[in-house]
Coordinates of C-alpha atoms and ligand atoms in Angstrom, one line a residue:
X1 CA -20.3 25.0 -7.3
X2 CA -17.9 25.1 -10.3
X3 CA -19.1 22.2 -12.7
X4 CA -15.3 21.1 -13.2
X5 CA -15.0 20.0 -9.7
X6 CA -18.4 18.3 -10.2
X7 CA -18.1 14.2 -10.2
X8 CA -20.3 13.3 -13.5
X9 CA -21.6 10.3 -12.1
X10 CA -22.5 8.9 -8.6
X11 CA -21.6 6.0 -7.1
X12 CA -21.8 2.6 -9.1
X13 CA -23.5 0.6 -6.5
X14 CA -25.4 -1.4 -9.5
X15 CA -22.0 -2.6 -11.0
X16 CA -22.7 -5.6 -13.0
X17 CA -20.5 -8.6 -11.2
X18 CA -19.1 -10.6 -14.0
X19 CA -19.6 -13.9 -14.6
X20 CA -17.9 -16.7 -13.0
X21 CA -17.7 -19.0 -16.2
X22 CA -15.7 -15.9 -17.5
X23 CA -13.0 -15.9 -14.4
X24 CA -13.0 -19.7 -14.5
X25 CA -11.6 -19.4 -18.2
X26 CA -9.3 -16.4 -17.7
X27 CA -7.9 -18.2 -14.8
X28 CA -7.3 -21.6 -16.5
X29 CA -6.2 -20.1 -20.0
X30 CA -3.2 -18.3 -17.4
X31 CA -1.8 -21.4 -16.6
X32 CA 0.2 -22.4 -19.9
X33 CA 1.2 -18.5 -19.9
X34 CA 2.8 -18.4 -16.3
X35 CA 4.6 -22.0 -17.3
X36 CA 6.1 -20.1 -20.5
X37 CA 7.1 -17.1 -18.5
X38 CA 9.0 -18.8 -16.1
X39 CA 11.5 -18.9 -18.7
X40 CA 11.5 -15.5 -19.6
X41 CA 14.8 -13.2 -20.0
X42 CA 14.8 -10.0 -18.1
X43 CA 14.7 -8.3 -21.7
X44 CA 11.4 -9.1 -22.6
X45 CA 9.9 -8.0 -19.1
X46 CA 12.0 -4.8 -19.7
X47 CA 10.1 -4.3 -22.8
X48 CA 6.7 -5.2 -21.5
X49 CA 7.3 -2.1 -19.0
X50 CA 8.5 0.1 -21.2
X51 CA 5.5 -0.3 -23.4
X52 CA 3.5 0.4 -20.2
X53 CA 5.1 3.1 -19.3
X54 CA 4.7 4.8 -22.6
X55 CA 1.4 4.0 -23.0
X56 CA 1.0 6.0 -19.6
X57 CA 2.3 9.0 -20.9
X58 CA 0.3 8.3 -24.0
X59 CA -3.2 8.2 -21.9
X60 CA -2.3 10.9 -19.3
X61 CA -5.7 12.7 -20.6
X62 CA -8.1 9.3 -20.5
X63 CA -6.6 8.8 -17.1
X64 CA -7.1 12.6 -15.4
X65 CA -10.8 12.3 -17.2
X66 CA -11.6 8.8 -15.1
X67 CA -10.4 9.9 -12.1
X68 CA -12.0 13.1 -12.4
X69 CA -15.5 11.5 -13.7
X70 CA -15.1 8.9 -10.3
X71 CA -14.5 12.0 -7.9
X72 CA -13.1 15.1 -8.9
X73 CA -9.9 14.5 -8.6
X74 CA -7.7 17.6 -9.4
X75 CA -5.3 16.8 -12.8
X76 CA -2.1 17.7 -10.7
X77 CA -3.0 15.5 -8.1
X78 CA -3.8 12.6 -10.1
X79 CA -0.5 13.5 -12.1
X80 CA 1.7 13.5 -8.9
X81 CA -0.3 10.6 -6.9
X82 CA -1.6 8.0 -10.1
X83 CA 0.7 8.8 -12.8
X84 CA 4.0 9.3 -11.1
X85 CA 4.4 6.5 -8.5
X86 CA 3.4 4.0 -11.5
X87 CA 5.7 5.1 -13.8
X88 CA 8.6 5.5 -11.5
X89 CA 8.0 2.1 -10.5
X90 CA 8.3 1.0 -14.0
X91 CA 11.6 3.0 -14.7
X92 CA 12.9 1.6 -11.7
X93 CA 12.5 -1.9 -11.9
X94 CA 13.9 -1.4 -16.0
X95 CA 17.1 -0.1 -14.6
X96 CA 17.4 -3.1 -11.7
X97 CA 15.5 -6.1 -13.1
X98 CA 18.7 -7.8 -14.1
X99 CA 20.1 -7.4 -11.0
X100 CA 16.9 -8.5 -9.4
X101 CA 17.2 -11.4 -11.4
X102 CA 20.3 -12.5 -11.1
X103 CA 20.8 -15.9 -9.0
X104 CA 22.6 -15.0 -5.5
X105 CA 25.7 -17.2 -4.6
X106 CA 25.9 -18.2 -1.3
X107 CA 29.1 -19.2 0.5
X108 CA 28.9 -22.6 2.0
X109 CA 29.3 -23.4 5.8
X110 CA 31.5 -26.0 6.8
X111 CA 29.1 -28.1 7.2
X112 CA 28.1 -27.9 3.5
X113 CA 32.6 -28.0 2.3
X114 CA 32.0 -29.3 -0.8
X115 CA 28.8 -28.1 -2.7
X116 CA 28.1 -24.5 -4.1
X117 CA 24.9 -23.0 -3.8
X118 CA 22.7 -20.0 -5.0
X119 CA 19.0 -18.6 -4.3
X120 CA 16.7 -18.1 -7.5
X121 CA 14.0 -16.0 -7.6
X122 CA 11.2 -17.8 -9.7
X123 CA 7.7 -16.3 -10.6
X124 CA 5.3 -17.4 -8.7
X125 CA 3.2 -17.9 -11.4
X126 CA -1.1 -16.5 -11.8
X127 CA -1.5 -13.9 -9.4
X128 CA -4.2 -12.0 -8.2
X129 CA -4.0 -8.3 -7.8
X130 CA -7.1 -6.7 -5.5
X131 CA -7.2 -2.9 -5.7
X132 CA -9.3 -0.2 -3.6
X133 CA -10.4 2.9 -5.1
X134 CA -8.9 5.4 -3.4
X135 CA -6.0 5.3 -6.0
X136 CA -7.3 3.6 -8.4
X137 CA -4.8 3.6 -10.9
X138 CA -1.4 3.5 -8.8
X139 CA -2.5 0.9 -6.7
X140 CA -3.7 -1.1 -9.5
X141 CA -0.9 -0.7 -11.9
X142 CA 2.3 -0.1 -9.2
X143 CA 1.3 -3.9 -8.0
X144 CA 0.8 -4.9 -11.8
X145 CA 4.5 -3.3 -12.8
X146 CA 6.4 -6.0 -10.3
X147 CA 4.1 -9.0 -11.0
X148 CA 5.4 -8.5 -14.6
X149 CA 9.0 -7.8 -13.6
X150 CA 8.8 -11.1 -11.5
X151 CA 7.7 -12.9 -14.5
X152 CA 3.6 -13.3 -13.5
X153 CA 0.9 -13.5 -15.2
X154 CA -2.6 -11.4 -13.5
X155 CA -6.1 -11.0 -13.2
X156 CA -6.8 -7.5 -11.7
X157 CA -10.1 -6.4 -10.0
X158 CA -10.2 -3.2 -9.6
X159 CA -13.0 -1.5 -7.3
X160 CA -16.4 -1.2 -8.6
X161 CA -16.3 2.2 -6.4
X162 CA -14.4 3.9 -9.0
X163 CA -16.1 2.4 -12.6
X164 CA -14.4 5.5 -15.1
X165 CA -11.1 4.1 -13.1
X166 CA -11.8 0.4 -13.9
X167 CA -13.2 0.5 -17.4
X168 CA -9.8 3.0 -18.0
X169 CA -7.6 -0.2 -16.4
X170 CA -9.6 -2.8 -18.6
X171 CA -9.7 -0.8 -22.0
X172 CA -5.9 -0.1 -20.8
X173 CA -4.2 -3.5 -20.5
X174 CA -5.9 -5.0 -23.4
X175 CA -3.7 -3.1 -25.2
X176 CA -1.1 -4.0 -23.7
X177 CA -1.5 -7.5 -23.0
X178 CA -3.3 -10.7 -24.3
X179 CA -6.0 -11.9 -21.5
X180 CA -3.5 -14.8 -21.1
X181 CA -1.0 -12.3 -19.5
X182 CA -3.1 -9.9 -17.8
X183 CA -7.0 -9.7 -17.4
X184 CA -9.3 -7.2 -16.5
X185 CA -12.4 -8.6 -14.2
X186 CA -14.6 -5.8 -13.2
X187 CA -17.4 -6.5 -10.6
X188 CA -17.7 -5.7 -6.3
X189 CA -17.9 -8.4 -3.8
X190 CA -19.6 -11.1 -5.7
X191 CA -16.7 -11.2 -8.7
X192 CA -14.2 -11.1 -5.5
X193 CA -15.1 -13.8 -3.9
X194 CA -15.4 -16.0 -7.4
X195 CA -11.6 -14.7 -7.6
X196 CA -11.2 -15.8 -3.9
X197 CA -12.2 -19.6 -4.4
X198 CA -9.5 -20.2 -7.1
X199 CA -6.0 -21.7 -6.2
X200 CA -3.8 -18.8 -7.0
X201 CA -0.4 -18.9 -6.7
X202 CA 0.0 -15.3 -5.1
X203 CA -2.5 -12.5 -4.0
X204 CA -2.0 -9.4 -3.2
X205 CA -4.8 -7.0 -2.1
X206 CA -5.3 -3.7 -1.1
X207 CA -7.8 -2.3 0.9
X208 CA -9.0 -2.3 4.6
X209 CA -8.1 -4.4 7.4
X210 CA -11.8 -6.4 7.6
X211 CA -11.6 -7.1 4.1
X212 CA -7.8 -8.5 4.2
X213 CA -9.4 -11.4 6.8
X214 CA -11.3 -12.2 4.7
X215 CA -9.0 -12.2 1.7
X216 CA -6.6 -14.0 3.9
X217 CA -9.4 -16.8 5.0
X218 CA -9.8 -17.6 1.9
X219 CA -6.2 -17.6 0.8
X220 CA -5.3 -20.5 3.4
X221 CA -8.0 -22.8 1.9
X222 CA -5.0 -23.4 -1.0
X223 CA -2.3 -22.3 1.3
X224 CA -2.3 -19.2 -1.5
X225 CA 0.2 -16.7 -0.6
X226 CA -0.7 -13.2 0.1
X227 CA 0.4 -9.7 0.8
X228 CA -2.1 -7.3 2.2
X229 CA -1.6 -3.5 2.1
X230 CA -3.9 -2.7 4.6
X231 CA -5.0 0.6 6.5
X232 CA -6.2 2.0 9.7
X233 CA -5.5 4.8 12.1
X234 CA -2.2 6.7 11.4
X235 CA -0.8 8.7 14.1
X236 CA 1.1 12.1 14.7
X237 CA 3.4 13.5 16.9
X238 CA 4.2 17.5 16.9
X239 CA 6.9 17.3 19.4
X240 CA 7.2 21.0 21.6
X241 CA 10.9 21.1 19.4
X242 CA 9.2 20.6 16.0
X243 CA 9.4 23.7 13.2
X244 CA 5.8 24.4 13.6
X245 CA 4.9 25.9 10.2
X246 CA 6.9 22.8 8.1
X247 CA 4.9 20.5 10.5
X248 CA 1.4 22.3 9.8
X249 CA 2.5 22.5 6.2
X250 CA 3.0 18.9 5.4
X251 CA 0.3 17.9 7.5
X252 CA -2.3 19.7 6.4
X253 CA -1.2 18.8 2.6
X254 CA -1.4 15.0 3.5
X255 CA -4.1 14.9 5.5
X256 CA -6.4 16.9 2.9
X257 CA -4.8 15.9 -0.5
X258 CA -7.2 13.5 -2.0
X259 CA -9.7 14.6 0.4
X260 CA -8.1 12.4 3.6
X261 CA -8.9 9.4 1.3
X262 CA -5.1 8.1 1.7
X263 CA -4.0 5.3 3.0
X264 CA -1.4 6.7 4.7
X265 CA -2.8 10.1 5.4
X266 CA -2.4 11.3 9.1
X267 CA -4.9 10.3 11.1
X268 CA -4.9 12.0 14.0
X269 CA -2.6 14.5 15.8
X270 CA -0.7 14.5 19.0
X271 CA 0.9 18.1 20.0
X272 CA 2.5 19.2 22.5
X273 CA 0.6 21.3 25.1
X274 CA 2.9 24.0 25.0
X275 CA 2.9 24.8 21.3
X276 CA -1.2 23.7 20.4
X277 CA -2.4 26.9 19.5
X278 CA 0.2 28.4 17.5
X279 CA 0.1 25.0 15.8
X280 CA -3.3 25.5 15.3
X281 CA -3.0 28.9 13.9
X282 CA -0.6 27.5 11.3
X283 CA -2.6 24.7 10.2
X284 CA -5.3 27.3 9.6
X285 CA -2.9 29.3 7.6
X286 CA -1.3 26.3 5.7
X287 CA -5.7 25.5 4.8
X288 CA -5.6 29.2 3.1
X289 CA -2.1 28.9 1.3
X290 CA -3.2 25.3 -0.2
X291 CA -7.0 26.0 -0.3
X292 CA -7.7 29.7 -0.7
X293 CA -11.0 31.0 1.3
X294 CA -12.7 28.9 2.6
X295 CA -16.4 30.0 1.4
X296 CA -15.0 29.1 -2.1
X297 CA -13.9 26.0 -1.5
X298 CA -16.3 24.0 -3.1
X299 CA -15.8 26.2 -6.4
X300 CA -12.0 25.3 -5.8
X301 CA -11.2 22.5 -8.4
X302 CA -7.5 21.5 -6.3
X303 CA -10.2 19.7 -4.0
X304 CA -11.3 16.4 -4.1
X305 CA -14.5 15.0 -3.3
X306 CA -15.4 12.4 -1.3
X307 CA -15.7 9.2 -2.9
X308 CA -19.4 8.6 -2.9
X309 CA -22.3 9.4 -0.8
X310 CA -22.3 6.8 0.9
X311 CA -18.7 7.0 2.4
X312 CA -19.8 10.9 2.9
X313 CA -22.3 9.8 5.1
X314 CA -19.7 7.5 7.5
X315 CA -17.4 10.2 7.6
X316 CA -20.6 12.7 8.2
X317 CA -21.1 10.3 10.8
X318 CA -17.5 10.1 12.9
X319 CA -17.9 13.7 12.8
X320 CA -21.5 14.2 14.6
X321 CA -20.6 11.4 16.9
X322 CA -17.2 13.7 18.1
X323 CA -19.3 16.9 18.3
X324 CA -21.4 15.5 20.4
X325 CA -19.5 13.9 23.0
X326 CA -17.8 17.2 22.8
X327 CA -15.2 18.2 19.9
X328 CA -14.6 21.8 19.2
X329 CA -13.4 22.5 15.5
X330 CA -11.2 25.2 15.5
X331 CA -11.3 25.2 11.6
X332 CA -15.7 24.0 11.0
X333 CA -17.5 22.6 7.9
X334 CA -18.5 24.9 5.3
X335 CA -22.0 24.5 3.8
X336 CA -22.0 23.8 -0.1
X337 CA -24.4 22.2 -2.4
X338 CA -22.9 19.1 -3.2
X339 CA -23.5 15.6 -1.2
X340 CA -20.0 14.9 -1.9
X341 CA -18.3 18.0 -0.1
X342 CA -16.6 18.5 3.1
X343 CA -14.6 21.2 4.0
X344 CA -11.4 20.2 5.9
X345 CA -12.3 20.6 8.9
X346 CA -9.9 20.7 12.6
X347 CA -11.2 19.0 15.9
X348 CA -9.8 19.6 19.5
X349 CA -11.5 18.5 22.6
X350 CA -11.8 15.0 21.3
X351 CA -13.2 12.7 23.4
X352 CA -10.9 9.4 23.2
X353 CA -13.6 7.0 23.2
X354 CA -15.3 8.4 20.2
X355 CA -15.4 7.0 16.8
X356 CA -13.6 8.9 15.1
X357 CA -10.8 8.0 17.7
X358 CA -11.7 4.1 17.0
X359 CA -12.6 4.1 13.3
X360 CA -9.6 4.8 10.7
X361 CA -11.5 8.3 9.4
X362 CA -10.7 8.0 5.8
X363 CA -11.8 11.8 4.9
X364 CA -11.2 15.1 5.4
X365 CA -11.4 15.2 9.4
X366 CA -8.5 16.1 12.0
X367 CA -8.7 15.6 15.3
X368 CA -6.3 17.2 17.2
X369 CA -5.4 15.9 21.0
X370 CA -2.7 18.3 23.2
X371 CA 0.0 16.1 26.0
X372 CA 2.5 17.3 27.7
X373 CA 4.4 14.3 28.7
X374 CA 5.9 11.9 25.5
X375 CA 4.8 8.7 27.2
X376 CA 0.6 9.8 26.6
X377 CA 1.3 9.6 22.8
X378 CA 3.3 6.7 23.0
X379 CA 1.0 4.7 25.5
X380 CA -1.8 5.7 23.4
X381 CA -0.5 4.5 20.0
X382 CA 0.6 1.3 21.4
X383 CA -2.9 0.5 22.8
X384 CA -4.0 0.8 19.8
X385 CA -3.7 -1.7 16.5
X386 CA -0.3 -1.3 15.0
X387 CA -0.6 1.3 12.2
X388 CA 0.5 1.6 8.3
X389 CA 2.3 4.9 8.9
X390 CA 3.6 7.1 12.1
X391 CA 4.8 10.8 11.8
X392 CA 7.1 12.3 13.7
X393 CA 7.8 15.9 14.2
X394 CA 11.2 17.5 16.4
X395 CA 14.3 19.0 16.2
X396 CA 15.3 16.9 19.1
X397 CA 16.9 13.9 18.0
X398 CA 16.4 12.0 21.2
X399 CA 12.7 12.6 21.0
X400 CA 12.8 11.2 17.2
X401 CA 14.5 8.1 18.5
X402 CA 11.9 7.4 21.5
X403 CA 9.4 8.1 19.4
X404 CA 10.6 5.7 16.8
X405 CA 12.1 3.0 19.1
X406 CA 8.6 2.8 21.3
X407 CA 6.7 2.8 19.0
X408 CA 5.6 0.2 16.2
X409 CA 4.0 1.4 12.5
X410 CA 4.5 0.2 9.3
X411 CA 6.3 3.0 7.9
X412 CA 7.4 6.7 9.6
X413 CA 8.5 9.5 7.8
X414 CA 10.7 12.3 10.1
X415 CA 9.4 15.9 9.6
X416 CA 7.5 15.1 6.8
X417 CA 4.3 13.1 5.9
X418 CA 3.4 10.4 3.3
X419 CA 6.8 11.2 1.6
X420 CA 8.3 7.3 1.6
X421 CA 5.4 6.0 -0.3
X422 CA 7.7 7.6 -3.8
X423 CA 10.7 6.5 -2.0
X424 CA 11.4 3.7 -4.4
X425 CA 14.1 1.9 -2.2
X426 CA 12.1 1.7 0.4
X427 CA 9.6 -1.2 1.5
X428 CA 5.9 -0.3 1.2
X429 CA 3.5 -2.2 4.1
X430 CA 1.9 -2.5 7.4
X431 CA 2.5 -4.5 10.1
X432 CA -0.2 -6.7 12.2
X433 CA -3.4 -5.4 11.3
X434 CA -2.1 -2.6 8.7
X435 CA -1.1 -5.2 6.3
X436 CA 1.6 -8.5 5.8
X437 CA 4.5 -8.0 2.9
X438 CA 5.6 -5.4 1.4
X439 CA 5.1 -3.4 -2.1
X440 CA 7.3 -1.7 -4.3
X441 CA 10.7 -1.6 -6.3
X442 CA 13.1 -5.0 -4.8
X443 CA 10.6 -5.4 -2.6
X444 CA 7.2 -5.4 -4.8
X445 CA 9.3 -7.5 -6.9
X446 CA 10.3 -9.9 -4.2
X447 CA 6.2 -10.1 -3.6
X448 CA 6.0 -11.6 -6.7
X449 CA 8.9 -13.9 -6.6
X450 CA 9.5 -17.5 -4.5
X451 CA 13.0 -17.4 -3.1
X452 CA 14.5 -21.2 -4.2
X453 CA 17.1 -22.5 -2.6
X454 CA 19.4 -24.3 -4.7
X455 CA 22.1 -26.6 -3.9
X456 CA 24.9 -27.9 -6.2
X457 CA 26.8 -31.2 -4.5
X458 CA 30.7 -31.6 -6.0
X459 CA 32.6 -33.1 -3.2
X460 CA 30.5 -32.6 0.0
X461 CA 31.3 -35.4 2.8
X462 CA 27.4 -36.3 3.6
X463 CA 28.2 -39.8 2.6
X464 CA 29.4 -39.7 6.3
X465 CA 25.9 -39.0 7.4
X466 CA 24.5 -42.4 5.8
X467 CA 24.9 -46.3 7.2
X468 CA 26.0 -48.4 7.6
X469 CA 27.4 -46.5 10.7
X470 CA 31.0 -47.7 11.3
X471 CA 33.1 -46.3 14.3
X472 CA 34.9 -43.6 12.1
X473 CA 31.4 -42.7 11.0
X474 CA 30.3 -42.2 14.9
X475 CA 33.3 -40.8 15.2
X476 CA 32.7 -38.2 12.4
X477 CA 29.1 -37.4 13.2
X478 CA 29.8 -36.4 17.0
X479 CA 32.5 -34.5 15.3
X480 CA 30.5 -32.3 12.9
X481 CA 27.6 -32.2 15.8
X482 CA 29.8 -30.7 18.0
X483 CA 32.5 -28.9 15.3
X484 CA 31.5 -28.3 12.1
X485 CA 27.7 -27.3 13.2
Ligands
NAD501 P1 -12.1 -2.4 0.7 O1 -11.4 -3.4 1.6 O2 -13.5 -2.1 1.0 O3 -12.1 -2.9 -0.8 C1 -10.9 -3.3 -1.5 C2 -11.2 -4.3 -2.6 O4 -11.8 -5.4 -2.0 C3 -12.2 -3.8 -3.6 O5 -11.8 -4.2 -4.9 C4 -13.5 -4.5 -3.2 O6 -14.3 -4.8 -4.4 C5 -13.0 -5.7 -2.6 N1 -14.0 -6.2 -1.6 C6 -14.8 -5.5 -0.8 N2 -15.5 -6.3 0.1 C7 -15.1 -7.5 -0.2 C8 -15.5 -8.8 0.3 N3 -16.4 -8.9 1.3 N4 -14.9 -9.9 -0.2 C9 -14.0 -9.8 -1.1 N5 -13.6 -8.6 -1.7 C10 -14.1 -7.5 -1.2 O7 -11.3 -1.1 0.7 P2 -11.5 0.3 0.0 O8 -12.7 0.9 0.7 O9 -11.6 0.1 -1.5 O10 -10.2 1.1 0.3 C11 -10.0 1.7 1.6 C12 -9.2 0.9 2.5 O11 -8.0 0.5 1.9 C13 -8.7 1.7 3.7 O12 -8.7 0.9 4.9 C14 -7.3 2.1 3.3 O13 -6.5 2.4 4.4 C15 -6.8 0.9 2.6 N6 -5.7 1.1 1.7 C16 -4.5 0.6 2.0 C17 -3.4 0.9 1.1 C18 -2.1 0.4 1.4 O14 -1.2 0.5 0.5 N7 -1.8 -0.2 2.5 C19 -3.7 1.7 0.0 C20 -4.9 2.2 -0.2 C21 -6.0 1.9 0.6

């Protein structure tokens, strides 16, 4: 195999955890900061993330090196799926942050004739930011750009699966920020769960559903809140009215970019009966257009790896387990001599109560199931846990709507996949067990922020409301019960 597409180191199962006296500090020399922020004009946040923005463009070379040292990850890729999202983020909230920002009047009721009122945002003050590793920079950084635009301060802890990734973040924000602002903590499960028994104000994590229990366990010990951006199994439809080669297209480039190691990469695939094998014929041809042959794929350095071996062995695993209660793979494995490689590889025949069916797959696997009436997909999906993203394909817009208004998924795109994660309007999250909240632009910010009510009294009548109660007083308060309510 080409040494470029080569990982240089394996998997950093030995990260050294850090030690708790060092969070204890970080977390208590946070407090004066976040006080002192809460005061803080939208110019100097603007600054703060224009620096950060810069210095991404700056380090564009340190941060294709750490993601390619962690697991090959092609420079385009990392440009379009680390660098991008981060710094669009960054220009976005710049150009709305006063807006954000800005108190919201609210017209009173008649109830409230008499007083003015508004809603604040405030910052909610130290936060902690989680991250997995399967993007480790956007999905450390993207949460990082609206805690600062909400006026935070942060401790980030990264994931000890990508180290290059983490020591990049740490090295990173320290020059951007004092540790009172923003702190690096490096270290796996041990150094989370330290993080976990402090009273943050806010936490938001991202990873998989088992681990957002327990972040969320530990959260309501000091009624902490959280958002999770969660995972799990994210369905398709290829309706019979679809445009078969766009559908195969876009699949095939979100299902495989990153090597299936995306959140929000389709999971599996519903098609319609009629249209299965020329869908099938175009996925394989959509493989060759983005891949080349496939006997040189593991020389091919626009694919990933996997992100260690022992992840390769799970998804090793789903696979077996489907071939032997009967999957077919139109489009197989390909031998190569790399612990880390797995060709992209098609299922059909899949038995519905394997794994891979159960488990979200998290690499380069694609099982795809045929139906010939809409209500099997729909019936199935809604059996199973809500998911973080649903993808439809049609032409026919009544299929679209059942599809959409049956079903229940954290986000869909139409005729395209994975697209509305860079869509910076819209909210980012799951629903039920893919996640709680939502990420990115308003909304990331509005993760950040508390909503406070405030309430201004000039002339309001709820003197009335008090005794001693007189009979206008009665009088009034059946009134307002029954009129003014
Ligand atoms: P993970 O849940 O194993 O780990 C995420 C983070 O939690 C890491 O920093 C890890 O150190 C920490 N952690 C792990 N075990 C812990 C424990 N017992 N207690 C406290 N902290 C612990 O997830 P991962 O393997 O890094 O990432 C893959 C998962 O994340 C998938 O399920 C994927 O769908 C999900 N994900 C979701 C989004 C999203 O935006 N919704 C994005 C990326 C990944």
């Amino acid at each position: 195999m080409n040494s470029a597409a080569q990982p240089t180191t394996p998997f950093a199962e030995t990260m050294v955890e850090t030690d708790p006296a060092r969070i204890h500090r970080l977390f208590e020399g946070q407090q004066p900061k976040a006080l002192a922020l809460r005061g803080s004009s939208a110019a100097e946040r603007i600054a703060k993330l224009k620096r950060l923005r810069e210095l991404m463009f700056e380090k564009r070379e340190a941060i294709h090196a750490a993601c390619h040292a962690d697991f090959a990850k092609p420079a385009a890729e990392v440009e379009v799926t680390e660098i991008l999202p981060v710094v669009a983020e960054a220009h976005h909230a710049m150009r709305k942050l006063k807006s954000w920002m800005k108190p919201k009047r609210k017209r009173p009721t008649l109830l409230m004739f008499g007083t003015s009122a508004e809603v604040r945002t405030e910052p909610r003050g130290v936060c902690l930011i989680i991250s997995p590793w399967n993007y480790p920079i956007n999905l450390s950084l993207g949460p990082l750009v609206s805690a600062i635009a909400a006026g935070n301060t942060v401790i980030l802890k990264p994931s000890e699966m990508t180290p290059h990734c983490a020591a990049f973040l740490q090295e990173f924000l320290a020059e951007l920020f004092d540790e009172d602002e923003v702190a690096v903590v490096q270290g796996a499960v041990q150094t989370s769960q330290t993080l976990l028994e402090l009273p943050f104000d806010h936490i938001f994590f991202t990873g998989s559903p088992a681990v957002g229990r327990i972040v969320m366990g530990a959260a309501a010990k000091h009624l902490t809140s959280v958002t999770l951006e969660l995972g799990g199994k994210s369905p398709v439809i290829v309706d019979r009215s679809a445009k078969i080669k766009t559908a195969a297209t876009t699949l095939i480039w979100g299902k495989f970019a990153n090597n299936g190691q995306t959140c929000i990469a389709p999971d599996y695939v519903y098609v319609h009966e009629a249209i299965r094998d020329e869908f099938i014929a175009a996925c394989r041809e959509a493989l060759d257009a983005l891949y080349g042959p496939r006997e040189k794929l593991a020389e091919n350095d626009d694919y990933c790896r996997i992100v260690n071996t022992k992840h390769y062995e799970r998804v090793r695993g789903l696979l077996d387990d489907a071939i032997e209660r009967g999957a077919k793979l139109p489009v197989g494995t390909v031998p190569a001599n790399d612990d880390r490689f797995l060709a992209p590889t098609l299922l059909t025949q899949v038995n519905e109560d394997a794994r891979i069916m159960e488990e979200e797959i998290f690499g380069p696997l694609l099982p795809i199931l045929s139906y010939t009436d809409i209500e099997q997909p729909i019936a199935s999906i809604n059996a199973r846990p809500k998911p973080l993203a649903l993808y439809v394909y049609a032409t026919d817009n009544d299929v679209i709507e059942t599809v959409l208004s049956r079903t229940s998924a954290g986000g869909s795109c139409v005729n395209q996949a994975m697209m509305h994660f860079l869509h910076g309007q819209l909210p980012f999250g799951g629903v039920n067990n893919s996640g709680i909240g939502n990420s990115h632009g308003h909304y990331g910010y509005m993760a950040f922020s508390h909503e406070r009510s405030v309430l201004r009294d000039r002339f309001s009548l709820a003197f009335l409301f008090r005794p001693p109660y007189n009979a206008f007083t009665r009088w009034f308060i059946r009134f307002a019960v029954r009129w003014l309510s």
